[in-house]
């Protein structure tokens, strides 16, 4: 059996967590399963890298030094807890090299913000994979092989949201990984890819789930398991709603719909490649590895229970045409759509009236400022921040009353089975 496993930031956040990953893998390694393991940056490292990147860009020298030290100390302390002797020295050397490269990359004067971001943010996954792979080597007779995902997950130059070159990636992955997997198991990084010119790209925040799907698709794996701090897919985020219901199985399209609306448990791009090849995706708990969790695949039954999905940090953009006479002269909506697309701004909800358009989208100040600038001649654009988009799939009146905070609603829409409301936080 060939499995792709993904361990996210929470599952490798400290030394006990890394030990737990190794323990989970034990039975699969003993069974001689072929394994590709994808890991994310440890804990909240990616957020810290974003902070240090902003500090570097705005020349905040003290803040820059302080965060770099924190990132360095965090990884060294973890290595200190997990290793000793020669292996500890090896890990220290690798970490030292990455910290040095990180600092040098931060000091580059790359004018393209997004391109520079990708060259910096990748270090979280590089450091994490170095530590985890060395630990797995130590625990599993040196059977773990570290590979650099940037050599295999080939993308175009769409910085921060690299689009996969599926054919090229598949060729590379199959040609090199299949023979490797005969002897050993492979560990690599989520979230990062590489261009033909040798630059690093990232696949969008929280994109490591998608990396697992890319490897699974290319290798025609028997299954993908993403190990989370929850027991599987629930009908609501347990951080928001008490005692949610665990779905044992969901079909691809319902799962894709949930992630599209904002269920953060799986990255939205993960489902499609797996559905294309009929590969099942399992969501299981790294805290309680004996629980079966959720199977997403070609299953016949899917949930009819209401699911509540909350997408935070939303902004409402309201476009009002400056020249009302022009409204009927050209397709304003198509024009706004194309501008949103050009700035890579995704519409989460849209409302159209005779003279204005309102769009609910993820808050991204830089993208929104660029959009405002480009539409300035034709539209007045006002922006409302600090909003949430609440979606209830398979809604009933009890769920709407209890969970949608309708008193704070700005816009509400309903179709036969989906209710959506944008509310002030
Ligand atoms: N419908 C849902 N079912 C389960 N978990 C959910 C759901 N919606 C949101 N979550 C949240 O997703 C989290 C797991 O995703 P995430 O933190 O991104 O994992 P990782 O970083 O390990 O990949 C859970 O802790 C939970 O709070
Ligand atoms: N480390 C990246 C990618 C990722 O997917 O992380 P996680 O698996 O912890 O959500 C991020 O935080 O965006």
PDB file of C-alpha atoms and ligand atoms in Angstrom, residues 6-10 39-43 45-47 121 125 190-191 204-209 228 267, ligand 2:
ATOM      1  CA  UNK A   6       0.401  14.896   6.144  1.00  0.00           C
ATOM      2  CA  UNK A   7       1.349  16.270   9.549  1.00  0.00           C
ATOM      3  CA  UNK A   8       0.512  19.949  10.050  1.00  0.00           C
ATOM      4  CA  UNK A   9       2.002  22.591  12.320  1.00  0.00           C
ATOM      5  CA  UNK A  10       0.071  21.519  15.421  1.00  0.00           C
ATOM      6  CA  UNK A  39       5.209  18.079   7.113  1.00  0.00           C
ATOM      7  CA  UNK A  40       4.389  21.733   7.707  1.00  0.00           C
ATOM      8  CA  UNK A  41       6.333  24.329   9.633  1.00  0.00           C
ATOM      9  CA  UNK A  42       6.355  23.760  13.393  1.00  0.00           C
ATOM     10  CA  UNK A  43       3.567  25.386  15.421  1.00  0.00           C
ATOM     11  CA  UNK A  45       6.460  29.398  12.625  1.00  0.00           C
ATOM     12  CA  UNK A  46       4.893  30.534   9.349  1.00  0.00           C
ATOM     13  CA  UNK A  47       3.164  33.419  11.159  1.00  0.00           C
ATOM     14  CA  UNK A 121       8.474  31.903   4.091  1.00  0.00           C
ATOM     15  CA  UNK A 125       8.970  23.929   6.316  1.00  0.00           C
ATOM     16  CA  UNK A 190       4.232  20.829   2.467  1.00  0.00           C
ATOM     17  CA  UNK A 191       3.284  24.263   1.173  1.00  0.00           C
ATOM     18  CA  UNK A 204      -1.238  29.530  -0.420  1.00  0.00           C
ATOM     19  CA  UNK A 205      -1.409  29.635   3.384  1.00  0.00           C
ATOM     20  CA  UNK A 206      -2.273  26.304   4.954  1.00  0.00           C
ATOM     21  CA  UNK A 207      -1.344  24.686   1.635  1.00  0.00           C
ATOM     22  CA  UNK A 208       0.413  21.577   2.973  1.00  0.00           C
ATOM     23  CA  UNK A 209      -2.779  19.503   2.716  1.00  0.00           C
ATOM     24  CA  UNK A 228      -5.189  16.791  12.739  1.00  0.00           C
ATOM     25  CA  UNK A 267      -7.258  23.250   2.381  1.00  0.00           C
TER      26      UNK A 267
HETATM   27  N1  LIG B   2       3.017  26.343   7.271  1.00  0.00           N
HETATM   28  C1  LIG B   2       2.101  26.797   6.262  1.00  0.00           C
HETATM   29  C2  LIG B   2       1.471  25.652   5.510  1.00  0.00           C
HETATM   30  C3  LIG B   2       0.484  24.783   6.228  1.00  0.00           C
HETATM   31  O1  LIG B   2      -0.304  24.112   5.600  1.00  0.00           O
HETATM   32  O2  LIG B   2       0.504  24.756   7.557  1.00  0.00           O
HETATM   33  P1  LIG B   2      -0.517  23.828   8.461  1.00  0.00           P
HETATM   34  O3  LIG B   2      -0.450  22.420   7.907  1.00  0.00           O
HETATM   35  O4  LIG B   2       0.039  23.930   9.844  1.00  0.00           O
HETATM   36  O5  LIG B   2      -1.899  24.433   8.329  1.00  0.00           O
HETATM   37  C4  LIG B   2       1.071  27.735   6.875  1.00  0.00           C
HETATM   38  O6  LIG B   2       1.046  27.886   8.097  1.00  0.00           O
HETATM   39  O7  LIG B   2       0.326  28.350   6.143  1.00  0.00           O
END
